[in-house]
Coordinates of C-alpha atoms and ligand atoms in Angstrom, one line a residue:
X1 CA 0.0 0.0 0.0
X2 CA 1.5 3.8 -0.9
X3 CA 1.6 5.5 2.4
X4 CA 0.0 9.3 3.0
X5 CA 3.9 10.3 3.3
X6 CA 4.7 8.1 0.0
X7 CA 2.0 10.0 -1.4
X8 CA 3.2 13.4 -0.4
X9 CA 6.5 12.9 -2.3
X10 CA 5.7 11.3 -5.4
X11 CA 3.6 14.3 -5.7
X12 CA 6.2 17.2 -4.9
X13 CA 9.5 15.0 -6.9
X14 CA 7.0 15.2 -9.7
X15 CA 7.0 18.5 -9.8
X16 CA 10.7 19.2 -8.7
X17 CA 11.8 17.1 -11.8
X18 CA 9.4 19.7 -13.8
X19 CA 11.5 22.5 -12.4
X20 CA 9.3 24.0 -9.3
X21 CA 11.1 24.7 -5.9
X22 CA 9.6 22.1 -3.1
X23 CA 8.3 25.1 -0.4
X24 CA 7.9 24.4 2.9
X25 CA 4.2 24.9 4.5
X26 CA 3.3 27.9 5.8
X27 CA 2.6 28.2 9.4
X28 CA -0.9 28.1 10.0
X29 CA -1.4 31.4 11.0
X30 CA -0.8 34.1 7.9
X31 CA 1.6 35.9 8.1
X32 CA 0.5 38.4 5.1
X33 CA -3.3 38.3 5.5
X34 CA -4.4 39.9 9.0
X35 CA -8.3 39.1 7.5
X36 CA -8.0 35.3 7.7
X37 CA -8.1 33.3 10.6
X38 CA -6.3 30.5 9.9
X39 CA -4.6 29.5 6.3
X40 CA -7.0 27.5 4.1
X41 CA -5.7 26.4 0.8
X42 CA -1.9 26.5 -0.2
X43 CA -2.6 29.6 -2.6
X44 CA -2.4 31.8 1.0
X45 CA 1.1 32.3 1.2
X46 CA 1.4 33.2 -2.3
X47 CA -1.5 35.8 -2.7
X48 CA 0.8 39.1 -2.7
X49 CA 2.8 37.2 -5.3
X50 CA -0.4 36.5 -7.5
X51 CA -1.3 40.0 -7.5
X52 CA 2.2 41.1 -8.4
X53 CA 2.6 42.7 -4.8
X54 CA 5.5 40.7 -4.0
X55 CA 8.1 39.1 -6.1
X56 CA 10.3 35.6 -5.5
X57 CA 12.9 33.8 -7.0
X58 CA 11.2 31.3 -8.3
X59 CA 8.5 31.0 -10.8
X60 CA 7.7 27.7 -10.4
X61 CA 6.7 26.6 -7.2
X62 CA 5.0 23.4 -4.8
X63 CA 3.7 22.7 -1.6
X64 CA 2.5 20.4 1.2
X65 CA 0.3 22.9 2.7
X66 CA -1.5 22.7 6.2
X67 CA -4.5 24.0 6.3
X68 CA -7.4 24.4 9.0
X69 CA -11.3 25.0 8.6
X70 CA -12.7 25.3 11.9
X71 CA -13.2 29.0 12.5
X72 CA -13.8 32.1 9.7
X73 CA -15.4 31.4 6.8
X74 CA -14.3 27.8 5.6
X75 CA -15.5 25.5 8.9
X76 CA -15.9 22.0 8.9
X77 CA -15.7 21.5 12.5
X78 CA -19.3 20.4 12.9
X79 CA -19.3 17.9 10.7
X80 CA -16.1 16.3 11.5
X81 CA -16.5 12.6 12.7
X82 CA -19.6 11.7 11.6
X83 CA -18.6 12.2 7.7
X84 CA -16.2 10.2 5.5
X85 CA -14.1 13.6 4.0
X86 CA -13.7 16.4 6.8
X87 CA -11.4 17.4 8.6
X88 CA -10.4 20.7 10.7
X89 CA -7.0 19.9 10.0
X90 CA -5.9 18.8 6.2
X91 CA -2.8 18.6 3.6
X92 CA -3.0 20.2 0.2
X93 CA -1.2 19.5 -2.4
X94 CA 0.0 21.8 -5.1
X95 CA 1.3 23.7 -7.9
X96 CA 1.7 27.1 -8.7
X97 CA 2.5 28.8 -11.3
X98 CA 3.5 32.6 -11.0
X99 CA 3.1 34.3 -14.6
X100 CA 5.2 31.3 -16.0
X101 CA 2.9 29.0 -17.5
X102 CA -0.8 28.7 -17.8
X103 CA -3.6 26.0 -18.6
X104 CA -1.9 24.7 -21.5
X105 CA 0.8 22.9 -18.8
X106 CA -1.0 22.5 -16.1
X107 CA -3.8 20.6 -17.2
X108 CA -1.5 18.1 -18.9
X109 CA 0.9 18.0 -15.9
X110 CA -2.2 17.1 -13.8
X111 CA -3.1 14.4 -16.0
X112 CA 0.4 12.8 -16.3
X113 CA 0.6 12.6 -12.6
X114 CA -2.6 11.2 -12.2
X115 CA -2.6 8.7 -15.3
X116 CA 1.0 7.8 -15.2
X117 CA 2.3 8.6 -11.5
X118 CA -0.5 7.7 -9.6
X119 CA -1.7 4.9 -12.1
X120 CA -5.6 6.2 -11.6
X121 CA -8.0 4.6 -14.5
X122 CA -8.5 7.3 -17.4
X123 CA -11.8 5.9 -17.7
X124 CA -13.1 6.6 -14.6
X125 CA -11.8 10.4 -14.6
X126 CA -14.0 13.4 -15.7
X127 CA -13.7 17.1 -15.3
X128 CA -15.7 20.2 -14.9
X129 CA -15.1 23.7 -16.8
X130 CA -16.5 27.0 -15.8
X131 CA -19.4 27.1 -18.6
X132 CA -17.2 29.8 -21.1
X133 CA -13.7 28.6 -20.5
X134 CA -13.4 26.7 -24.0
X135 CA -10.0 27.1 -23.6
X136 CA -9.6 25.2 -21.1
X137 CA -12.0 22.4 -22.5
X138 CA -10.2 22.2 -25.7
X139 CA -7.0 21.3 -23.9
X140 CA -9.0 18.6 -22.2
X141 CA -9.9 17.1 -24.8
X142 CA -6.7 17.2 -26.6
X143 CA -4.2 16.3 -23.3
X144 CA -6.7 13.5 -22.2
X145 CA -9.2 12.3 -25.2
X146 CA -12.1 13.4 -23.2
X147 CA -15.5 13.2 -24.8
X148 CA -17.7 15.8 -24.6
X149 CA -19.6 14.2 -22.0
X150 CA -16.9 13.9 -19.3
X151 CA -15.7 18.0 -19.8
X152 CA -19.2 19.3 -17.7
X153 CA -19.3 22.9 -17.9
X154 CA -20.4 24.3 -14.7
X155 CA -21.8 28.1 -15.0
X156 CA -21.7 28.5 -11.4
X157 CA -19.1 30.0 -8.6
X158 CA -18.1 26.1 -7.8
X159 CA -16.2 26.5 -11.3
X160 CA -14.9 30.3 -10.1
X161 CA -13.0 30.5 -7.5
X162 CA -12.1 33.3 -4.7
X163 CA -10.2 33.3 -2.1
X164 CA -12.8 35.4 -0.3
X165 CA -14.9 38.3 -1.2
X166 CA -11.3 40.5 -2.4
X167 CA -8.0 39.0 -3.8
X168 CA -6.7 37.1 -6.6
X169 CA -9.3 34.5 -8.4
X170 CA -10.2 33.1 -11.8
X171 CA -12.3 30.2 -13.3
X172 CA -11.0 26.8 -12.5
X173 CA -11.2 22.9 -14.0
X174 CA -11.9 20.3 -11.3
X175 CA -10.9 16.8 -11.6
X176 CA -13.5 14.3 -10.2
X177 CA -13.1 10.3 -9.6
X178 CA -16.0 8.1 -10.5
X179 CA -16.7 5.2 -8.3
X180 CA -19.0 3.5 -10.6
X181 CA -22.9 3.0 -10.5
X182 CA -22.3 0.6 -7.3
X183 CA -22.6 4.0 -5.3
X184 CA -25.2 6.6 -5.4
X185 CA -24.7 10.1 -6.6
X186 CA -24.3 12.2 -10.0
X187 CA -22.0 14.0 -11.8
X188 CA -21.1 17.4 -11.0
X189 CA -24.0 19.8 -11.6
X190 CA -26.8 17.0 -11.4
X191 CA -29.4 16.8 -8.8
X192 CA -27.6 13.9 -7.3
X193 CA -23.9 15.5 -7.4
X194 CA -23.6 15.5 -3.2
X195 CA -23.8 11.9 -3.3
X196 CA -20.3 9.6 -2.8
X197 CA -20.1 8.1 -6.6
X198 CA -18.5 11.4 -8.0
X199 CA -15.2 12.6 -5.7
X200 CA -13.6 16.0 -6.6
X201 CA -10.4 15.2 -6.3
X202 CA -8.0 18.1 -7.5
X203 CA -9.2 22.2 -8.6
X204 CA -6.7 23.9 -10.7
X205 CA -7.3 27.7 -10.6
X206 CA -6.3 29.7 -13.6
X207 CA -5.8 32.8 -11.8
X208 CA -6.4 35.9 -14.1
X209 CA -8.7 38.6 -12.2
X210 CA -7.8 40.4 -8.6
X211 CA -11.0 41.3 -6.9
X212 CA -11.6 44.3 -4.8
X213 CA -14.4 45.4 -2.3
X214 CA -16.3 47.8 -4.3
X215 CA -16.8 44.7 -6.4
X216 CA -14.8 45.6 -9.4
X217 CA -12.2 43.0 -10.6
X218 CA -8.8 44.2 -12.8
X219 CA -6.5 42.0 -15.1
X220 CA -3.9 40.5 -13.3
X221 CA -0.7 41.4 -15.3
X222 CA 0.3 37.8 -15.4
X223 CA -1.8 35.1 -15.2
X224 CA -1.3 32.3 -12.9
X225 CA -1.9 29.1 -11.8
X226 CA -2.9 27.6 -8.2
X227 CA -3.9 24.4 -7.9
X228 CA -5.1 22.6 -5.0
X229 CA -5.4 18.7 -4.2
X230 CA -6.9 16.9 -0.6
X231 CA -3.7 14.7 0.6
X232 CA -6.3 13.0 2.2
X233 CA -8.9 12.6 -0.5
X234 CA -6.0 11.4 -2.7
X235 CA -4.9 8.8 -0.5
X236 CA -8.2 7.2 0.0
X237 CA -8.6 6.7 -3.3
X238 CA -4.9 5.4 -3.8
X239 CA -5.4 2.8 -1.1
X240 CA -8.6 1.5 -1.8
X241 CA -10.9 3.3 0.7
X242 CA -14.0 5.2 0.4
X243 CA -13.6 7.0 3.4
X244 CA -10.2 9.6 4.5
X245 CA -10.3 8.0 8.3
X246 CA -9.6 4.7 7.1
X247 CA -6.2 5.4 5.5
X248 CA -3.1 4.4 7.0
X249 CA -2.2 8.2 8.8
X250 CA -5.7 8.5 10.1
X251 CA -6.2 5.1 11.0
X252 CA -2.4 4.9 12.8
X253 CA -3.5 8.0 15.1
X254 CA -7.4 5.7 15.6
X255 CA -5.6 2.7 16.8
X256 CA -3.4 5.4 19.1
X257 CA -6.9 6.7 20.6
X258 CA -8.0 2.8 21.1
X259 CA -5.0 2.1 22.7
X260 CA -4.7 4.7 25.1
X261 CA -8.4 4.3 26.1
X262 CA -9.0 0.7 25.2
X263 CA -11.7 1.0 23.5
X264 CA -12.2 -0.7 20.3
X265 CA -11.2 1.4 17.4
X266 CA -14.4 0.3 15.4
X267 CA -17.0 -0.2 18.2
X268 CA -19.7 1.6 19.8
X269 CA -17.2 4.8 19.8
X270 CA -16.3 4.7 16.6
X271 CA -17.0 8.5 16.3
X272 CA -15.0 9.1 19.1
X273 CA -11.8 8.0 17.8
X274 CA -12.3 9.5 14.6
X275 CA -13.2 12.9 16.1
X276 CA -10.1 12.7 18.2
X277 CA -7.9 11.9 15.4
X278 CA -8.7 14.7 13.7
X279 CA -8.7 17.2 16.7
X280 CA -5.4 16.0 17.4
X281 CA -4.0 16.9 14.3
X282 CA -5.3 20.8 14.2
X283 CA -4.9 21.3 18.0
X284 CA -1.2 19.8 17.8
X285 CA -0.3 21.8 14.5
X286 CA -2.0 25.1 15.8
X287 CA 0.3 24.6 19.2
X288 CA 3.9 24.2 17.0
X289 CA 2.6 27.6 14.8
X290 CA 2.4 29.7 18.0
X291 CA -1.4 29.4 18.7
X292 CA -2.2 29.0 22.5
X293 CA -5.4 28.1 23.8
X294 CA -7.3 31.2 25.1
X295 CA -10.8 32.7 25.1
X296 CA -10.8 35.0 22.4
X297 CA -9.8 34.9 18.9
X298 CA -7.8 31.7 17.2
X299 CA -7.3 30.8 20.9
X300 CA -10.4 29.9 21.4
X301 CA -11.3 28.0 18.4
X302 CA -8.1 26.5 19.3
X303 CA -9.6 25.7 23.0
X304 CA -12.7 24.9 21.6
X305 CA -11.3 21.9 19.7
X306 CA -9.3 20.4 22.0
X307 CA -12.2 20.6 24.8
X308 CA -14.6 19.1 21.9
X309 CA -11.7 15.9 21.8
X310 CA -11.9 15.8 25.3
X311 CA -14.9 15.5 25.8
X312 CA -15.4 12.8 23.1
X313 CA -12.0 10.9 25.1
X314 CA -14.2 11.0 28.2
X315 CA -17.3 9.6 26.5
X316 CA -14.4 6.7 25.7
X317 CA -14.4 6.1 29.4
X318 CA -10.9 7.6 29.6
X319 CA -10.2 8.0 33.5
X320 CA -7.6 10.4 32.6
X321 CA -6.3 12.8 30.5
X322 CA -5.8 11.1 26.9
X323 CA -4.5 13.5 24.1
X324 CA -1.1 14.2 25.5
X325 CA -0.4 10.6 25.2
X326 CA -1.6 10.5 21.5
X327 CA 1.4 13.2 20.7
X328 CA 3.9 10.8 19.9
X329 CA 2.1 9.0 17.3
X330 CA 1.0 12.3 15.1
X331 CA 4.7 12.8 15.9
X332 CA 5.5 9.3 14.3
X333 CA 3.5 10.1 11.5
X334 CA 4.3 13.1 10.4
X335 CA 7.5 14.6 11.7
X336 CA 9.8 13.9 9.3
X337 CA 7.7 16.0 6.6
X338 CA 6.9 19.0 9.3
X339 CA 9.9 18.8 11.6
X340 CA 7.9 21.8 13.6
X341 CA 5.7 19.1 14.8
X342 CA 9.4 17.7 16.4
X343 CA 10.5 20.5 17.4
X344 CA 7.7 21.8 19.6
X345 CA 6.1 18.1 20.6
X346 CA 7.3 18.9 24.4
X347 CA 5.1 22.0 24.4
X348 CA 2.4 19.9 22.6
X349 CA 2.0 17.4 25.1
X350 CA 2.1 20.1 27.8
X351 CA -0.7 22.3 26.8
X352 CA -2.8 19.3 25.9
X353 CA -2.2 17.8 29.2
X354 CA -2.9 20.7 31.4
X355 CA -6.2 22.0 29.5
X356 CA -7.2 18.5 29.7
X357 CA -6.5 18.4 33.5
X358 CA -8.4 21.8 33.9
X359 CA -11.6 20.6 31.6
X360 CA -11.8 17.6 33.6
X361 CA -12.1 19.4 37.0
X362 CA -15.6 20.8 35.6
X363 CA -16.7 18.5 32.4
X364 CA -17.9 15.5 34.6
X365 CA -20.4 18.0 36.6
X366 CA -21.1 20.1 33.0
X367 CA -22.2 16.7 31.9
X368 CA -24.2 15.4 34.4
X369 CA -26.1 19.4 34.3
X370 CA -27.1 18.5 30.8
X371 CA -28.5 15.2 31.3
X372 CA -30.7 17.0 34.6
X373 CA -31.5 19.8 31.9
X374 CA -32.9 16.9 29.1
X375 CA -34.6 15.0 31.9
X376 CA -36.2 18.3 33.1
X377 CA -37.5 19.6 29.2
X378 CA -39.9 17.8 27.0
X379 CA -39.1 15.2 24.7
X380 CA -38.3 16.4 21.4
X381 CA -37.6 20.0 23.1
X382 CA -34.2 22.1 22.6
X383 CA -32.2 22.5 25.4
X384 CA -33.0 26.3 27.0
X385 CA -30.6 29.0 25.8
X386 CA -29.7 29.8 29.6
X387 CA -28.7 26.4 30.5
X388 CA -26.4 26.0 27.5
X389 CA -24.4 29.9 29.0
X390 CA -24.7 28.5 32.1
X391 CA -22.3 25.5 30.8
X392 CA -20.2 27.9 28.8
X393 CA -19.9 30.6 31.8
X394 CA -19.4 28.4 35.0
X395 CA -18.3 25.1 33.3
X396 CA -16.3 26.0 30.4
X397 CA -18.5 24.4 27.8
X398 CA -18.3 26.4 24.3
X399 CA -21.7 26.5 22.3
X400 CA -20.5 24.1 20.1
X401 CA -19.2 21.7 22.5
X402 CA -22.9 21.2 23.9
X403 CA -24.3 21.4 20.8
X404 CA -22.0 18.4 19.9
X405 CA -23.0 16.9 23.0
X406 CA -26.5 17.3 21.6
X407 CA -26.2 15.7 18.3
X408 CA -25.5 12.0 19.8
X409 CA -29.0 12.4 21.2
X410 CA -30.5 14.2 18.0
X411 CA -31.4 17.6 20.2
X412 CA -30.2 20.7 19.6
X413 CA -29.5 24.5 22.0
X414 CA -32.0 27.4 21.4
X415 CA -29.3 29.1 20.3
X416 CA -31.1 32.9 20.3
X417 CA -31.8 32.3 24.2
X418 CA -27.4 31.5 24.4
X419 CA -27.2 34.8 22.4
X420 CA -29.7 37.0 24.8
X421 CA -28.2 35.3 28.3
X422 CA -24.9 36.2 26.9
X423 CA -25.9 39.7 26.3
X424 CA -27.2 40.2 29.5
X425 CA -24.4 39.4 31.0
X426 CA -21.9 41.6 29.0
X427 CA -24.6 44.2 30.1
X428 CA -24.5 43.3 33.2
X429 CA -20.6 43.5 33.4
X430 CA -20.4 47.2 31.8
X431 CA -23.2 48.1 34.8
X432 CA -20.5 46.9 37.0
X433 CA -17.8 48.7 36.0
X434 CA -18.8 52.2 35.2
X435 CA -20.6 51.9 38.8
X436 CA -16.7 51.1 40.1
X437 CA -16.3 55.0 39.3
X438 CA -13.7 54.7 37.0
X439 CA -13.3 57.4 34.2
X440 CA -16.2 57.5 32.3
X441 CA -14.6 57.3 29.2
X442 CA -13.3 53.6 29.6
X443 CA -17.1 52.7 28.5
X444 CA -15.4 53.1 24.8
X445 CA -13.4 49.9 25.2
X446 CA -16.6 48.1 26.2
X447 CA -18.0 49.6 23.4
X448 CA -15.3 48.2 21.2
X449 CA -14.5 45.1 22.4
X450 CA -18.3 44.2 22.2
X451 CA -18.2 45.5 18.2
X452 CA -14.6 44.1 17.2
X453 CA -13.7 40.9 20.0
X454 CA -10.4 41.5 21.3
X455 CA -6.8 42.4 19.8
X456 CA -5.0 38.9 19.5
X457 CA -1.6 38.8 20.7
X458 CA 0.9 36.9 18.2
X459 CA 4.2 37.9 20.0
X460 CA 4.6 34.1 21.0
X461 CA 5.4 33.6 17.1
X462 CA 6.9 36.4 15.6
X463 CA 7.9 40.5 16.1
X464 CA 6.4 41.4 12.8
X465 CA 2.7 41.3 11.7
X466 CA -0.2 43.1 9.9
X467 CA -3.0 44.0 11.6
X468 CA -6.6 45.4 10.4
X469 CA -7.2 48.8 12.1
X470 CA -10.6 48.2 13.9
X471 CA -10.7 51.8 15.9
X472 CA -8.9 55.1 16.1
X473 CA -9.4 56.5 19.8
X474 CA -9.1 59.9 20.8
X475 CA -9.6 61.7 24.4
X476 CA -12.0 59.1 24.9
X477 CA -13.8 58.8 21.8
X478 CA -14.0 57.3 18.7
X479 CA -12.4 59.4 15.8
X480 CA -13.1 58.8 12.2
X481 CA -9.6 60.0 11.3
X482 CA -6.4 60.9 12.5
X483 CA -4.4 63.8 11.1
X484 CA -0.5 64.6 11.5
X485 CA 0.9 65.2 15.0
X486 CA -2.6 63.7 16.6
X487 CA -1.8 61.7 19.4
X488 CA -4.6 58.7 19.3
X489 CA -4.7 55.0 20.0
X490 CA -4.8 52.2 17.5
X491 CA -7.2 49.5 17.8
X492 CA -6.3 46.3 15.3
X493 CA -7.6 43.0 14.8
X494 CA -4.0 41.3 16.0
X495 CA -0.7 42.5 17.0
X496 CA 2.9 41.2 18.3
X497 CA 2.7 44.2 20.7
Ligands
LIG1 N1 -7.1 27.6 -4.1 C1 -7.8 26.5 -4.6 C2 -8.6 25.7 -3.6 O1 -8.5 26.0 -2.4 C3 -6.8 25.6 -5.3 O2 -5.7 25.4 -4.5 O3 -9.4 24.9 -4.0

């Protein structure tokens, strides 16, 4: 069987022989994009290059890139577990291309690799076009022999894509897999397209247009391409499996979770381990890029994984804390190809360890409030709005952590009573402190942090950052602008300060 690491290389030396510089990953929080959470796609650490803000060396370039979805506007955390292709925590593979060349090589190298490298069945291949690109479906048809049938052309966004509502974009080709008429589903752009028989399996972008906010798009001056393929995704199909968790990386770190809390990796708890084999993964990678668990910001989507894992270890039966012990296989299994993961594996087990060790002092006691709160309510009923804050505020439960909770018993949270009993008590907190007679005008950071969420701190990581300017203060009070020689206080989104 080719191993997710075996995987990895074949696809980077491929395009190392075709002269692109293997890059190493960026760390999972951007360094050049203060509006995005966490990186998503391997593109991320080459946007400035795309739109010609920033130049490198090279013109030919590929990636193993981490990415995370849980938090922002790509989040998959919800589903994660109880579906056979998400993840908060992923590997894409790709190429890019940085005004060098265009469709006319990268549709064929995609093929070669696939056809000849990877030794995937032509026949079972198909693609989608975005509905004018004939460009792109002539070279299909040429490269691969495609009939007419098996180039779909999609006149939807799904065949443009954006990075988010500004930056670099352009229409893209998606390759998909068919599994055969043994599963059910459709092609791409059919009624039935969300079922499992058709898999995307790779998006190359053809990056042409920069979007801006007011809507209007330019030319990029040179066109470029950004391709994008699921390690994960891949490596099912390579060994055989219809579902990501049963490959050999995922299903190293399931055994890992079965061991540690003997429990059998495809019982009962199933979910369990495949929940915590994911969390592991995005909770360990965010710790080794700087991230610390916290309340606010990427700390906290960051706490509110790892408490979600927890949780699911205890369901397990786990007497004590589990995930620290799990480090050293993620470490086993990917290590070598992001030596971070080494390097900070002490810290890793540490921070897992001592939230767990905290969670568990109150996670017992949240639980046994939510089953009093079910057996209270009527069958069928959500679980009251005030109940779920009470488990975030006293017991360190995040919303989605009950709501998870929930799920296994197919209930959900009134989520618009959380909301209200969460703003009553930020009310209630700003009564309290502008009765402390403080200065009047400290209200405005109330004010503020109520609007914007707090300024997150990324001095554990690096000196340098960009930040989005939230607020400008001045004397107390909000000022639209600032002029020469003013003296006012900067509010951004993140800062090293
Ligand atoms: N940026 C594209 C994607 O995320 C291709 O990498 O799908």
């Amino acid at each position: 069987m080719t191993s997710l690491s075996d995987i990895r290389s074949t696809f980077l030396d491929f395009y190392a022989r075709a002269g692109h510089e293997i890059v190493a990953s960026s760390p999972l929080v951007p360094r050049n994009d203060p509006t995005l959470m966490f990186t998503n796609s391997g593109m991320v650490q080459f946007k400035n290059v795309f739109t010609g803000m920033e130049t490198r060396a090279v013109r030919r370039a590929t990636t193993a890139q981490k990415c995370v979805r849980a938090g922002g506007k790509h989040n998959d955390l919800d589903n994660v577990g109880y579906t056979a292709r998400h993840h908060t925590f992923f590997e894409m593979l790709g190429n890019f291309s940085f005004g060098d060349y265009f469709k006319d090589e990268a549709i064929p190298f995609a093929w070669e690799l696939l056809t000849r490298d990877f030794g995937l069945n032509r026949d079972r291949l198909l693609v989608t076009v975005y509905h004018t690109d004939d460009e792109a479906a002539q070279i299909w048809k040429k490269v691969a022999g495609l009939t007419d049938d098996r180039i779909i052309r999609i006149p939807t966004n799904d065949n443009f894509w954006m990075m988010g509502p500004t930056g670099p974009c352009g229409p893209c080709t998606e390759i998909f897999y068919d599994h055969g008429p043994g599963i059910w589903g459709g092609p791409p752009g059919s009624a039935e397209e969300d079922g499992d028989r058709f898999i995307e399996i790779w998006n190359l972008v053809f990056m042409q247009f920069e979007q801006f906010e007011d809507g209007t798009r330019r030319d990029l001056s040179a066109r470029s391409i950004d391709t994008g393929m699921g390690l994960e995704r891949i490596g099912a199909l390579l060994q055989g499996k219809h579902d990501n968790y049963d490959t050999d990386l995922m299903r190293a770190l399931i055994e890992a979770s079965a061991h540690a809390t003997s429990a059998d990796p495809d019982g009962p708890g199933k979910i369990h381990h495949r929940v915590i084999a994911d969390h592991l993964r995005s909770t360990s990678f965010l710790i080794a890029d700087g991230v610390m668990p916290s309340n606010e910001g990427r700390g906290y989507v960051l706490r509110r994984i790892m408490r979600r894992a927890m949780r699911h270890a205890h369901m397990l039966g786990a007497a004590d804390p589990v995930m620290h012990r799990l480090v050293p296989a993620l470490v086993r299994q990917m290590g070598a190809a992001y030596p971070e993961l080494v390097r900070a594996e002490a810290l890793i087990a540490e921070t897992l360890r001592l939230e767990e060790t905290r969670f568990r002092q109150t996670l017992e006691r949240g639980l046994r409030l939510l089953d009093d709160e079910m057996a209270r309510i009527p069958e069928g009923a959500d679980l009251p709005g005030e109940a779920a804050f009470r488990l975030y505020d006293t017991y360190g439960f995040p919303l989605d952590l009950t709501q998870d909770a929930l799920r296994e018993r197919g209930r959900a949270v009134d989520v618009a009573g959380f909301d209200a009993a969460m703003t009553a008590q930020r009310a209630k907190a700003r009564a309290a402190w502008a009765g402390s007679g403080e200065a009047q005008d400290a209200r405005i950071w109330f004010d503020l942090a109520e609007r914007h969420g707090a300024t997150e701190f990324l001095g554990y990581d690096t000196e340098r950052a960009e930040g989005v300017i939230h607020a400008l203060v001045q004397g107390g009070a909000e000022a639209g602008s600032a002029a020469r020689d003013d003296e006012v206080l900067v509010v951004v989104n993140q800062t090293p300060f």
